[in-house]
Amino acid sequence: MSVDPDRRDHDHDHDHDHGHGHGHSHAPPKDFGSAFAIGTGLNLGIVVLQVVYGLIAHSTALLADAGHNLSDVLGLVVAWGAASLAKRPATQHFTYGWRGSSILAALLNASLLLVVMGGIAWEAILRLSHPVAVHGQAVIAVAAVGIVVNGVTAWLFASGRHGDINVRGAFLHMLSDALVSLGVVFAGIAIAFTGRRWIDPVATLAIVAVIVYGTWGLLRDSVRMALAGVPVGIDPEAVRAYLTGLPEVSRIHDLHIWPMSTTETALTCHLVTPAGHPGDRFTLAIAQELRRRFAIEHTTVQVEVAEDADCRLADAHG
């Protein structure tokens, strides 16, 4: 627990929710290093295969899938790097360490994917007006390999998809790739039986639409995190209701809840306790309860014993 330098009157108390009696003990996030390595290798192989056969078969559907997989390879590398940086210890200038790099990685991955899909959609639109002959059997064979590769990679990230937006992004990308490859197989079958060239670019546009739809949520959540918004899944009004409902508290202000990384959340607030400073056990209990109810790991509480205390943040942040 860090204490305000002027603790003589017990005006302020900061509980940083640390272990060793301070509560700041949470299990380290699962290491997905091997999953990132395997997923990157598998997807890099399928990208090369899809590009080669996409050019041979004149299939924009295969090239669309290859472009998506390439963005996933880059995304996996970025997410992998961010996950490694997040483990670096705090320093004098980076007091939270490099945890925030995982948020930047998620934002970069979502943005990159949308840019790639925009380029592929444009190429498909051009192919609608100037159709090119497509070799359906080659499309089917390569896309089938993509289903297996992407399905296996998605499985590697399945266990961590609920606790980390980085891992969730990897899982969703791999799962969507598997589904998209399945769509490409159906397009190849349709081309082989009908010989209609427009099926390939139409399938491409459908693939792009599915991917953009699935990526939008990732982009929205990563932007929210990058702007220090309250993490999805935490109701700030419920947090406020818990704090104001404490018997010792008459008023709360300057409440802030924000993501430190894609897996950790922090909270700061000022609590007014007119009856006097409740003591260290009071702030420790708050930290433990916030972790239990809302999964908020890093809590800082400032206690103000006077209703008319000169806290300039009271009116500014309510």
PDB file of C-alpha atoms in Angstrom:
ATOM      1  CA  MET A   1       0.000   0.000   0.000  1.00  0.00           C
ATOM      2  CA  SER A   2       1.473   3.367  -0.955  1.00  0.00           C
ATOM      3  CA  VAL A   3       0.649   6.132   1.453  1.00  0.00           C
ATOM      4  CA  ASP A   4       0.302   9.832   0.845  1.00  0.00           C
ATOM      5  CA  PRO A   5       3.369  11.631   2.225  1.00  0.00           C
ATOM      6  CA  ASP A   6       1.164  13.713   4.479  1.00  0.00           C
ATOM      7  CA  ARG A   7      -0.426  10.813   6.350  1.00  0.00           C
ATOM      8  CA  ARG A   8      -0.408  12.605   9.730  1.00  0.00           C
ATOM      9  CA  ASP A   9      -4.132  13.334   9.563  1.00  0.00           C
ATOM     10  CA  HIS A  10      -4.976  10.147   7.623  1.00  0.00           C
ATOM     11  CA  ASP A  11      -6.382  12.304   4.859  1.00  0.00           C
ATOM     12  CA  HIS A  12      -5.296   9.949   2.116  1.00  0.00           C
ATOM     13  CA  ASP A  13      -4.744   6.267   1.681  1.00  0.00           C
ATOM     14  CA  HIS A  14      -3.763   4.495  -1.522  1.00  0.00           C
ATOM     15  CA  ASP A  15      -4.312   0.785  -1.800  1.00  0.00           C
ATOM     16  CA  HIS A  16      -2.480  -0.553  -4.812  1.00  0.00           C
ATOM     17  CA  ASP A  17      -3.913  -4.026  -4.424  1.00  0.00           C
ATOM     18  CA  HIS A  18      -0.480  -5.649  -4.126  1.00  0.00           C
ATOM     19  CA  GLY A  19       0.298  -9.046  -2.614  1.00  0.00           C
ATOM     20  CA  HIS A  20       2.264  -9.455   0.628  1.00  0.00           C
ATOM     21  CA  GLY A  21      -0.783  -8.321   2.556  1.00  0.00           C
ATOM     22  CA  HIS A  22      -1.767  -5.745  -0.019  1.00  0.00           C
ATOM     23  CA  GLY A  23      -3.726  -8.087  -2.238  1.00  0.00           C
ATOM     24  CA  HIS A  24      -2.019  -7.502  -5.604  1.00  0.00           C
ATOM     25  CA  SER A  25      -1.652 -11.208  -6.326  1.00  0.00           C
ATOM     26  CA  HIS A  26      -3.038 -12.478  -9.591  1.00  0.00           C
ATOM     27  CA  ALA A  27      -1.933 -15.445 -11.639  1.00  0.00           C
ATOM     28  CA  PRO A  28       0.230 -14.586 -14.657  1.00  0.00           C
ATOM     29  CA  PRO A  29      -1.553 -14.938 -17.997  1.00  0.00           C
ATOM     30  CA  LYS A  30      -1.064 -18.208 -19.826  1.00  0.00           C
ATOM     31  CA  ASP A  31       1.934 -18.282 -22.137  1.00  0.00           C
ATOM     32  CA  PHE A  32       0.849 -18.752 -25.754  1.00  0.00           C
ATOM     33  CA  GLY A  33       4.371 -18.450 -27.167  1.00  0.00           C
ATOM     34  CA  SER A  34       4.366 -21.932 -28.675  1.00  0.00           C
ATOM     35  CA  ALA A  35       0.884 -21.383 -30.130  1.00  0.00           C
ATOM     36  CA  PHE A  36       2.063 -18.162 -31.791  1.00  0.00           C
ATOM     37  CA  ALA A  37       5.143 -19.920 -33.207  1.00  0.00           C
ATOM     38  CA  ILE A  38       3.213 -22.893 -34.599  1.00  0.00           C
ATOM     39  CA  GLY A  39       0.384 -20.718 -35.907  1.00  0.00           C
ATOM     40  CA  THR A  40       2.787 -18.346 -37.642  1.00  0.00           C
ATOM     41  CA  GLY A  41       4.681 -21.184 -39.319  1.00  0.00           C
ATOM     42  CA  LEU A  42       1.556 -22.995 -40.502  1.00  0.00           C
ATOM     43  CA  ASN A  43      -0.087 -19.862 -41.857  1.00  0.00           C
ATOM     44  CA  LEU A  44       3.057 -18.666 -43.608  1.00  0.00           C
ATOM     45  CA  GLY A  45       3.147 -21.997 -45.434  1.00  0.00           C
ATOM     46  CA  ILE A  46      -0.497 -21.762 -46.492  1.00  0.00           C
ATOM     47  CA  VAL A  47       0.004 -18.165 -47.698  1.00  0.00           C
ATOM     48  CA  VAL A  48       2.759 -19.257 -50.076  1.00  0.00           C
ATOM     49  CA  LEU A  49       0.645 -22.169 -51.299  1.00  0.00           C
ATOM     50  CA  GLN A  50      -2.452 -20.014 -51.856  1.00  0.00           C
ATOM     51  CA  VAL A  51      -0.576 -17.254 -53.668  1.00  0.00           C
ATOM     52  CA  VAL A  52       1.117 -19.706 -56.035  1.00  0.00           C
ATOM     53  CA  TYR A  53      -2.037 -21.618 -56.883  1.00  0.00           C
ATOM     54  CA  GLY A  54      -4.176 -18.484 -56.835  1.00  0.00           C
ATOM     55  CA  LEU A  55      -2.021 -17.060 -59.624  1.00  0.00           C
ATOM     56  CA  ILE A  56      -1.941 -20.360 -61.497  1.00  0.00           C
ATOM     57  CA  ALA A  57      -5.712 -20.831 -61.214  1.00  0.00           C
ATOM     58  CA  HIS A  58      -6.488 -17.111 -61.741  1.00  0.00           C
ATOM     59  CA  SER A  59      -8.588 -17.172 -58.565  1.00  0.00           C
ATOM     60  CA  THR A  60      -9.177 -13.956 -56.650  1.00  0.00           C
ATOM     61  CA  ALA A  61     -10.995 -16.053 -54.037  1.00  0.00           C
ATOM     62  CA  LEU A  62      -7.758 -17.901 -53.302  1.00  0.00           C
ATOM     63  CA  LEU A  63      -5.797 -14.648 -53.377  1.00  0.00           C
ATOM     64  CA  ALA A  64      -8.341 -13.113 -51.000  1.00  0.00           C
ATOM     65  CA  ASP A  65      -7.844 -15.988 -48.609  1.00  0.00           C
ATOM     66  CA  ALA A  66      -4.058 -15.677 -49.026  1.00  0.00           C
ATOM     67  CA  GLY A  67      -4.220 -11.948 -48.281  1.00  0.00           C
ATOM     68  CA  HIS A  68      -6.249 -12.630 -45.198  1.00  0.00           C
ATOM     69  CA  ASN A  69      -3.797 -15.289 -44.064  1.00  0.00           C
ATOM     70  CA  LEU A  70      -0.854 -12.971 -44.728  1.00  0.00           C
ATOM     71  CA  SER A  71      -2.417 -10.299 -42.548  1.00  0.00           C
ATOM     72  CA  ASP A  72      -2.926 -12.984 -39.924  1.00  0.00           C
ATOM     73  CA  VAL A  73       0.748 -13.970 -40.116  1.00  0.00           C
ATOM     74  CA  LEU A  74       1.742 -10.352 -39.579  1.00  0.00           C
ATOM     75  CA  GLY A  75      -0.902 -10.056 -36.893  1.00  0.00           C
ATOM     76  CA  LEU A  76       0.352 -13.157 -35.107  1.00  0.00           C
ATOM     77  CA  VAL A  77       3.910 -11.816 -35.214  1.00  0.00           C
ATOM     78  CA  VAL A  78       2.797  -8.445 -33.818  1.00  0.00           C
ATOM     79  CA  ALA A  79       0.645 -10.068 -31.130  1.00  0.00           C
ATOM     80  CA  TRP A  80       3.465 -12.462 -30.286  1.00  0.00           C
ATOM     81  CA  GLY A  81       5.890  -9.572 -29.916  1.00  0.00           C
ATOM     82  CA  ALA A  82       3.432  -7.604 -27.803  1.00  0.00           C
ATOM     83  CA  ALA A  83       2.827 -10.599 -25.540  1.00  0.00           C
ATOM     84  CA  SER A  84       6.584 -10.832 -25.011  1.00  0.00           C
ATOM     85  CA  LEU A  85       6.927  -7.097 -24.346  1.00  0.00           C
ATOM     86  CA  ALA A  86       4.070  -7.233 -21.841  1.00  0.00           C
ATOM     87  CA  LYS A  87       6.195  -9.509 -19.669  1.00  0.00           C
ATOM     88  CA  ARG A  88       8.974  -6.964 -19.314  1.00  0.00           C
ATOM     89  CA  PRO A  89       9.261  -5.504 -15.816  1.00  0.00           C
ATOM     90  CA  ALA A  90       8.347  -1.934 -14.945  1.00  0.00           C
ATOM     91  CA  THR A  91      11.036   0.728 -15.100  1.00  0.00           C
ATOM     92  CA  GLN A  92      11.431   4.266 -13.842  1.00  0.00           C
ATOM     93  CA  HIS A  93      10.055   5.660 -17.100  1.00  0.00           C
ATOM     94  CA  PHE A  94       7.601   2.838 -17.877  1.00  0.00           C
ATOM     95  CA  THR A  95       6.034   2.402 -14.471  1.00  0.00           C
ATOM     96  CA  TYR A  96       3.484  -0.118 -15.725  1.00  0.00           C
ATOM     97  CA  GLY A  97       6.043  -1.933 -17.839  1.00  0.00           C
ATOM     98  CA  TRP A  98       5.106  -2.601 -21.474  1.00  0.00           C
ATOM     99  CA  ARG A  99       1.676  -4.056 -20.789  1.00  0.00           C
ATOM    100  CA  GLY A 100      -0.029  -1.505 -23.068  1.00  0.00           C
ATOM    101  CA  SER A 101       1.799  -2.881 -26.117  1.00  0.00           C
ATOM    102  CA  SER A 102      -0.785  -5.668 -26.308  1.00  0.00           C
ATOM    103  CA  ILE A 103      -3.516  -3.050 -26.816  1.00  0.00           C
ATOM    104  CA  LEU A 104      -1.549  -1.396 -29.615  1.00  0.00           C
ATOM    105  CA  ALA A 105      -1.026  -4.813 -31.229  1.00  0.00           C
ATOM    106  CA  ALA A 106      -4.756  -5.557 -31.216  1.00  0.00           C
ATOM    107  CA  LEU A 107      -5.496  -2.150 -32.766  1.00  0.00           C
ATOM    108  CA  LEU A 108      -2.805  -2.597 -35.411  1.00  0.00           C
ATOM    109  CA  ASN A 109      -4.030  -6.079 -36.304  1.00  0.00           C
ATOM    110  CA  ALA A 110      -7.631  -4.971 -36.774  1.00  0.00           C
ATOM    111  CA  SER A 111      -6.600  -1.959 -38.875  1.00  0.00           C
ATOM    112  CA  LEU A 112      -4.241  -4.005 -41.027  1.00  0.00           C
ATOM    113  CA  LEU A 113      -6.875  -6.600 -41.741  1.00  0.00           C
ATOM    114  CA  LEU A 114      -9.409  -3.993 -42.877  1.00  0.00           C
ATOM    115  CA  VAL A 115      -6.880  -2.359 -45.220  1.00  0.00           C
ATOM    116  CA  VAL A 116      -5.987  -5.703 -46.804  1.00  0.00           C
ATOM    117  CA  MET A 117      -9.631  -6.588 -47.285  1.00  0.00           C
ATOM    118  CA  GLY A 118     -10.298  -3.235 -48.946  1.00  0.00           C
ATOM    119  CA  GLY A 119      -7.638  -3.926 -51.568  1.00  0.00           C
ATOM    120  CA  ILE A 120      -8.913  -7.439 -52.224  1.00  0.00           C
ATOM    121  CA  ALA A 121     -12.511  -6.228 -52.544  1.00  0.00           C
ATOM    122  CA  TRP A 122     -11.425  -3.678 -55.149  1.00  0.00           C
ATOM    123  CA  GLU A 123      -9.683  -6.386 -57.187  1.00  0.00           C
ATOM    124  CA  ALA A 124     -12.802  -8.570 -57.024  1.00  0.00           C
ATOM    125  CA  ILE A 125     -14.975  -5.707 -58.276  1.00  0.00           C
ATOM    126  CA  LEU A 126     -12.634  -5.259 -61.244  1.00  0.00           C
ATOM    127  CA  ARG A 127     -12.865  -9.001 -61.959  1.00  0.00           C
ATOM    128  CA  LEU A 128     -16.671  -8.770 -62.100  1.00  0.00           C
ATOM    129  CA  SER A 129     -16.424  -6.536 -65.167  1.00  0.00           C
ATOM    130  CA  HIS A 130     -13.530  -8.529 -66.663  1.00  0.00           C
ATOM    131  CA  PRO A 131     -13.962 -12.188 -65.554  1.00  0.00           C
ATOM    132  CA  VAL A 132     -10.968 -14.515 -65.767  1.00  0.00           C
ATOM    133  CA  ALA A 133     -11.070 -18.287 -66.228  1.00  0.00           C
ATOM    134  CA  VAL A 134     -10.611 -20.094 -62.906  1.00  0.00           C
ATOM    135  CA  HIS A 135      -9.372 -23.657 -62.357  1.00  0.00           C
ATOM    136  CA  GLY A 136     -11.918 -24.939 -59.873  1.00  0.00           C
ATOM    137  CA  GLN A 137     -10.070 -28.119 -58.852  1.00  0.00           C
ATOM    138  CA  ALA A 138      -6.920 -26.239 -57.831  1.00  0.00           C
ATOM    139  CA  VAL A 139      -9.038 -23.806 -55.829  1.00  0.00           C
ATOM    140  CA  ILE A 140     -10.762 -26.676 -54.011  1.00  0.00           C
ATOM    141  CA  ALA A 141      -7.516 -28.496 -53.167  1.00  0.00           C
ATOM    142  CA  VAL A 142      -5.662 -25.474 -51.793  1.00  0.00           C
ATOM    143  CA  ALA A 143      -8.650 -24.152 -49.872  1.00  0.00           C
ATOM    144  CA  ALA A 144      -9.123 -27.594 -48.277  1.00  0.00           C
ATOM    145  CA  VAL A 145      -5.563 -27.413 -46.952  1.00  0.00           C
ATOM    146  CA  GLY A 146      -6.407 -23.964 -45.591  1.00  0.00           C
ATOM    147  CA  ILE A 147      -9.354 -25.376 -43.654  1.00  0.00           C
ATOM    148  CA  VAL A 148      -7.094 -27.854 -41.855  1.00  0.00           C
ATOM    149  CA  VAL A 149      -4.272 -25.380 -41.153  1.00  0.00           C
ATOM    150  CA  ASN A 150      -6.528 -22.609 -39.901  1.00  0.00           C
ATOM    151  CA  GLY A 151      -8.677 -24.987 -37.885  1.00  0.00           C
ATOM    152  CA  VAL A 152      -5.646 -26.377 -36.060  1.00  0.00           C
ATOM    153  CA  THR A 153      -4.280 -22.882 -35.415  1.00  0.00           C
ATOM    154  CA  ALA A 154      -7.626 -21.676 -34.054  1.00  0.00           C
ATOM    155  CA  TRP A 155      -7.679 -24.651 -31.701  1.00  0.00           C
ATOM    156  CA  LEU A 156      -4.277 -23.613 -30.315  1.00  0.00           C
ATOM    157  CA  PHE A 157      -5.755 -20.282 -29.158  1.00  0.00           C
ATOM    158  CA  ALA A 158      -9.200 -21.529 -28.123  1.00  0.00           C
ATOM    159  CA  SER A 159      -8.434 -21.804 -24.401  1.00  0.00           C
ATOM    160  CA  GLY A 160      -7.386 -18.151 -24.059  1.00  0.00           C
ATOM    161  CA  ARG A 161     -10.008 -16.446 -26.226  1.00  0.00           C
ATOM    162  CA  HIS A 162     -12.119 -15.211 -23.298  1.00  0.00           C
ATOM    163  CA  GLY A 163      -9.384 -13.576 -21.212  1.00  0.00           C
ATOM    164  CA  ASP A 164      -7.165 -11.702 -23.677  1.00  0.00           C
ATOM    165  CA  ILE A 165      -8.217  -9.605 -26.672  1.00  0.00           C
ATOM    166  CA  ASN A 166      -4.877 -10.409 -28.333  1.00  0.00           C
ATOM    167  CA  VAL A 167      -5.512 -14.132 -28.095  1.00  0.00           C
ATOM    168  CA  ARG A 168      -9.164 -13.582 -28.984  1.00  0.00           C
ATOM    169  CA  GLY A 169      -8.110 -11.740 -32.120  1.00  0.00           C
ATOM    170  CA  ALA A 170      -5.819 -14.602 -33.113  1.00  0.00           C
ATOM    171  CA  PHE A 171      -8.546 -17.164 -32.440  1.00  0.00           C
ATOM    172  CA  LEU A 172     -11.220 -15.263 -34.371  1.00  0.00           C
ATOM    173  CA  HIS A 173      -8.915 -14.679 -37.327  1.00  0.00           C
ATOM    174  CA  MET A 174      -7.967 -18.340 -37.526  1.00  0.00           C
ATOM    175  CA  LEU A 175     -11.539 -19.539 -37.107  1.00  0.00           C
ATOM    176  CA  SER A 176     -12.807 -17.099 -39.727  1.00  0.00           C
ATOM    177  CA  ASP A 177     -10.017 -18.251 -42.051  1.00  0.00           C
ATOM    178  CA  ALA A 178     -11.168 -21.841 -41.696  1.00  0.00           C
ATOM    179  CA  LEU A 179     -14.755 -20.834 -42.472  1.00  0.00           C
ATOM    180  CA  VAL A 180     -13.647 -18.642 -45.369  1.00  0.00           C
ATOM    181  CA  SER A 181     -11.596 -21.491 -46.822  1.00  0.00           C
ATOM    182  CA  LEU A 182     -14.721 -23.626 -46.596  1.00  0.00           C
ATOM    183  CA  GLY A 183     -16.549 -20.965 -48.622  1.00  0.00           C
ATOM    184  CA  VAL A 184     -13.764 -21.005 -51.206  1.00  0.00           C
ATOM    185  CA  VAL A 185     -14.168 -24.785 -51.527  1.00  0.00           C
ATOM    186  CA  PHE A 186     -17.872 -24.345 -52.270  1.00  0.00           C
ATOM    187  CA  ALA A 187     -17.038 -21.622 -54.807  1.00  0.00           C
ATOM    188  CA  GLY A 188     -14.524 -23.933 -56.488  1.00  0.00           C
ATOM    189  CA  ILE A 189     -17.101 -26.714 -56.689  1.00  0.00           C
ATOM    190  CA  ALA A 190     -19.646 -24.331 -58.226  1.00  0.00           C
ATOM    191  CA  ILE A 191     -17.113 -23.118 -60.794  1.00  0.00           C
ATOM    192  CA  ALA A 192     -16.096 -26.664 -61.695  1.00  0.00           C
ATOM    193  CA  PHE A 193     -19.703 -27.696 -62.358  1.00  0.00           C
ATOM    194  CA  THR A 194     -21.054 -24.527 -63.992  1.00  0.00           C
ATOM    195  CA  GLY A 195     -18.001 -22.893 -65.555  1.00  0.00           C
ATOM    196  CA  ARG A 196     -19.357 -19.459 -64.603  1.00  0.00           C
ATOM    197  CA  ARG A 197     -16.450 -17.090 -64.021  1.00  0.00           C
ATOM    198  CA  TRP A 198     -18.371 -14.509 -62.014  1.00  0.00           C
ATOM    199  CA  ILE A 199     -18.739 -16.961 -59.113  1.00  0.00           C
ATOM    200  CA  ASP A 200     -15.112 -16.395 -58.045  1.00  0.00           C
ATOM    201  CA  PRO A 201     -15.246 -12.580 -57.578  1.00  0.00           C
ATOM    202  CA  VAL A 202     -18.714 -12.825 -56.005  1.00  0.00           C
ATOM    203  CA  ALA A 203     -17.383 -15.409 -53.551  1.00  0.00           C
ATOM    204  CA  THR A 204     -14.453 -13.080 -52.888  1.00  0.00           C
ATOM    205  CA  LEU A 205     -16.756 -10.192 -51.996  1.00  0.00           C
ATOM    206  CA  ALA A 206     -18.763 -12.476 -49.723  1.00  0.00           C
ATOM    207  CA  ILE A 207     -15.543 -13.566 -48.007  1.00  0.00           C
ATOM    208  CA  VAL A 208     -14.471  -9.953 -47.526  1.00  0.00           C
ATOM    209  CA  ALA A 209     -17.881  -9.051 -46.075  1.00  0.00           C
ATOM    210  CA  VAL A 210     -17.689 -11.898 -43.542  1.00  0.00           C
ATOM    211  CA  ILE A 211     -14.153 -10.941 -42.505  1.00  0.00           C
ATOM    212  CA  VAL A 212     -14.936  -7.226 -42.145  1.00  0.00           C
ATOM    213  CA  TYR A 213     -18.012  -8.045 -40.083  1.00  0.00           C
ATOM    214  CA  GLY A 214     -15.983 -10.282 -37.789  1.00  0.00           C
ATOM    215  CA  THR A 215     -13.145  -7.770 -37.502  1.00  0.00           C
ATOM    216  CA  TRP A 216     -15.330  -4.798 -36.621  1.00  0.00           C
ATOM    217  CA  GLY A 217     -15.841  -5.949 -33.035  1.00  0.00           C
ATOM    218  CA  LEU A 218     -12.090  -6.413 -32.574  1.00  0.00           C
ATOM    219  CA  LEU A 219     -11.426  -2.934 -33.968  1.00  0.00           C
ATOM    220  CA  ARG A 220     -14.093  -1.378 -31.742  1.00  0.00           C
ATOM    221  CA  ASP A 221     -12.777  -3.066 -28.595  1.00  0.00           C
ATOM    222  CA  SER A 222      -9.128  -2.271 -29.343  1.00  0.00           C
ATOM    223  CA  VAL A 223      -9.920   1.411 -30.027  1.00  0.00           C
ATOM    224  CA  ARG A 224     -11.856   1.511 -26.767  1.00  0.00           C
ATOM    225  CA  MET A 225      -8.865   0.094 -24.908  1.00  0.00           C
ATOM    226  CA  ALA A 226      -6.405   2.413 -26.657  1.00  0.00           C
ATOM    227  CA  LEU A 227      -8.495   5.394 -25.490  1.00  0.00           C
ATOM    228  CA  ALA A 228      -8.468   4.068 -21.897  1.00  0.00           C
ATOM    229  CA  GLY A 229     -12.198   3.322 -22.015  1.00  0.00           C
ATOM    230  CA  VAL A 230     -13.845   1.101 -19.426  1.00  0.00           C
ATOM    231  CA  PRO A 231     -13.168  -2.487 -20.547  1.00  0.00           C
ATOM    232  CA  VAL A 232     -16.050  -4.442 -22.028  1.00  0.00           C
ATOM    233  CA  GLY A 233     -17.617  -6.598 -19.344  1.00  0.00           C
ATOM    234  CA  ILE A 234     -17.224  -4.072 -16.523  1.00  0.00           C
ATOM    235  CA  ASP A 235     -20.264  -1.953 -15.640  1.00  0.00           C
ATOM    236  CA  PRO A 236     -18.984   1.356 -14.209  1.00  0.00           C
ATOM    237  CA  GLU A 237     -22.345   2.059 -12.599  1.00  0.00           C
ATOM    238  CA  ALA A 238     -22.191  -1.276 -10.795  1.00  0.00           C
ATOM    239  CA  VAL A 239     -18.704  -0.403  -9.551  1.00  0.00           C
ATOM    240  CA  ARG A 240     -19.907   3.011  -8.392  1.00  0.00           C
ATOM    241  CA  ALA A 241     -22.931   1.455  -6.682  1.00  0.00           C
ATOM    242  CA  TYR A 242     -20.687  -0.957  -4.764  1.00  0.00           C
ATOM    243  CA  LEU A 243     -18.351   1.798  -3.581  1.00  0.00           C
ATOM    244  CA  THR A 244     -21.086   4.266  -2.601  1.00  0.00           C
ATOM    245  CA  GLY A 245     -22.933   1.462  -0.823  1.00  0.00           C
ATOM    246  CA  LEU A 246     -20.121   0.969   1.673  1.00  0.00           C
ATOM    247  CA  PRO A 247     -21.285   2.085   5.164  1.00  0.00           C
ATOM    248  CA  GLU A 248     -18.191   4.240   5.708  1.00  0.00           C
ATOM    249  CA  VAL A 249     -18.567   6.126   2.407  1.00  0.00           C
ATOM    250  CA  SER A 250     -20.787   9.184   1.996  1.00  0.00           C
ATOM    251  CA  ARG A 251     -19.610  10.218  -1.451  1.00  0.00           C
ATOM    252  CA  ILE A 252     -17.358   9.112  -4.314  1.00  0.00           C
ATOM    253  CA  HIS A 253     -15.687  11.135  -7.063  1.00  0.00           C
ATOM    254  CA  ASP A 254     -12.868  10.965  -9.597  1.00  0.00           C
ATOM    255  CA  LEU A 255     -13.673   7.337 -10.447  1.00  0.00           C
ATOM    256  CA  HIS A 256     -11.578   6.008 -13.335  1.00  0.00           C
ATOM    257  CA  ILE A 257     -11.492   2.470 -14.752  1.00  0.00           C
ATOM    258  CA  TRP A 258      -9.182   1.665 -17.628  1.00  0.00           C
ATOM    259  CA  PRO A 259      -7.243  -1.237 -19.198  1.00  0.00           C
ATOM    260  CA  MET A 260      -3.542  -1.452 -18.411  1.00  0.00           C
ATOM    261  CA  SER A 261      -3.217  -4.205 -20.995  1.00  0.00           C
ATOM    262  CA  THR A 262      -5.474  -6.631 -22.819  1.00  0.00           C
ATOM    263  CA  THR A 263      -5.684  -8.736 -19.635  1.00  0.00           C
ATOM    264  CA  GLU A 264      -5.384  -6.312 -16.698  1.00  0.00           C
ATOM    265  CA  THR A 265      -7.644  -3.515 -15.472  1.00  0.00           C
ATOM    266  CA  ALA A 266      -6.907  -0.606 -13.131  1.00  0.00           C
ATOM    267  CA  LEU A 267      -9.131   1.630 -11.012  1.00  0.00           C
ATOM    268  CA  THR A 268      -8.629   4.861  -9.073  1.00  0.00           C
ATOM    269  CA  CYS A 269     -11.165   6.810  -7.045  1.00  0.00           C
ATOM    270  CA  HIS A 270     -11.648   9.237  -4.147  1.00  0.00           C
ATOM    271  CA  LEU A 271     -13.889   8.137  -1.285  1.00  0.00           C
ATOM    272  CA  VAL A 272     -15.249  10.567   1.319  1.00  0.00           C
ATOM    273  CA  THR A 273     -15.544   9.004   4.815  1.00  0.00           C
ATOM    274  CA  PRO A 274     -16.770  11.704   7.268  1.00  0.00           C
ATOM    275  CA  ALA A 275     -16.468   9.470  10.340  1.00  0.00           C
ATOM    276  CA  GLY A 276     -12.703   9.309   9.933  1.00  0.00           C
ATOM    277  CA  HIS A 277     -10.155   7.187   8.172  1.00  0.00           C
ATOM    278  CA  PRO A 278     -11.399   3.548   8.237  1.00  0.00           C
ATOM    279  CA  GLY A 279      -7.884   2.110   8.200  1.00  0.00           C
ATOM    280  CA  ASP A 280      -5.819  -0.097   5.950  1.00  0.00           C
ATOM    281  CA  ARG A 281      -8.104  -3.120   6.224  1.00  0.00           C
ATOM    282  CA  PHE A 282     -10.903  -1.046   4.712  1.00  0.00           C
ATOM    283  CA  THR A 283      -8.964  -0.249   1.535  1.00  0.00           C
ATOM    284  CA  LEU A 284      -7.556  -3.764   1.330  1.00  0.00           C
ATOM    285  CA  ALA A 285     -11.068  -5.219   1.532  1.00  0.00           C
ATOM    286  CA  ILE A 286     -12.185  -2.894  -1.280  1.00  0.00           C
ATOM    287  CA  ALA A 287      -9.328  -4.045  -3.490  1.00  0.00           C
ATOM    288  CA  GLN A 288     -10.117  -7.698  -2.859  1.00  0.00           C
ATOM    289  CA  GLU A 289     -13.824  -7.220  -3.507  1.00  0.00           C
ATOM    290  CA  LEU A 290     -13.232  -5.274  -6.737  1.00  0.00           C
ATOM    291  CA  ARG A 291     -11.041  -8.101  -7.951  1.00  0.00           C
ATOM    292  CA  ARG A 292     -13.621 -10.717  -7.019  1.00  0.00           C
ATOM    293  CA  ARG A 293     -16.642  -8.913  -8.489  1.00  0.00           C
ATOM    294  CA  PHE A 294     -15.190  -7.104 -11.474  1.00  0.00           C
ATOM    295  CA  ALA A 295     -11.739  -8.646 -12.136  1.00  0.00           C
ATOM    296  CA  ILE A 296     -10.064  -5.294 -11.444  1.00  0.00           C
ATOM    297  CA  GLU A 297      -6.515  -6.159 -10.403  1.00  0.00           C
ATOM    298  CA  HIS A 298      -4.923  -2.750  -9.746  1.00  0.00           C
ATOM    299  CA  THR A 299      -6.855  -0.560  -7.307  1.00  0.00           C
ATOM    300  CA  THR A 300      -5.885   2.827  -5.906  1.00  0.00           C
ATOM    301  CA  VAL A 301      -8.227   4.389  -3.353  1.00  0.00           C
ATOM    302  CA  GLN A 302      -7.782   7.876  -1.932  1.00  0.00           C
ATOM    303  CA  VAL A 303      -9.694   8.497   1.293  1.00  0.00           C
ATOM    304  CA  GLU A 304     -10.882  12.015   2.218  1.00  0.00           C
ATOM    305  CA  VAL A 305     -12.296  12.374   5.730  1.00  0.00           C
ATOM    306  CA  ALA A 306     -13.756  15.866   5.362  1.00  0.00           C
ATOM    307  CA  GLU A 307     -16.901  16.523   3.309  1.00  0.00           C
ATOM    308  CA  ASP A 308     -15.580  19.969   2.435  1.00  0.00           C
ATOM    309  CA  ALA A 309     -12.058  18.805   1.622  1.00  0.00           C
ATOM    310  CA  ASP A 310     -10.422  20.919  -1.042  1.00  0.00           C
ATOM    311  CA  CYS A 311     -10.378  18.269  -3.758  1.00  0.00           C
ATOM    312  CA  ARG A 312     -10.356  20.037  -7.085  1.00  0.00           C
ATOM    313  CA  LEU A 313     -11.177  16.805  -8.910  1.00  0.00           C
ATOM    314  CA  ALA A 314     -14.533  16.411  -7.156  1.00  0.00           C
ATOM    315  CA  ASP A 315     -16.410  18.721  -9.506  1.00  0.00           C
ATOM    316  CA  ALA A 316     -14.305  17.977 -12.571  1.00  0.00           C
ATOM    317  CA  HIS A 317     -14.847  14.225 -12.584  1.00  0.00           C
ATOM    318  CA  GLY A 318     -17.807  13.660 -10.314  1.00  0.00           C
TER     319      GLY A 318
END
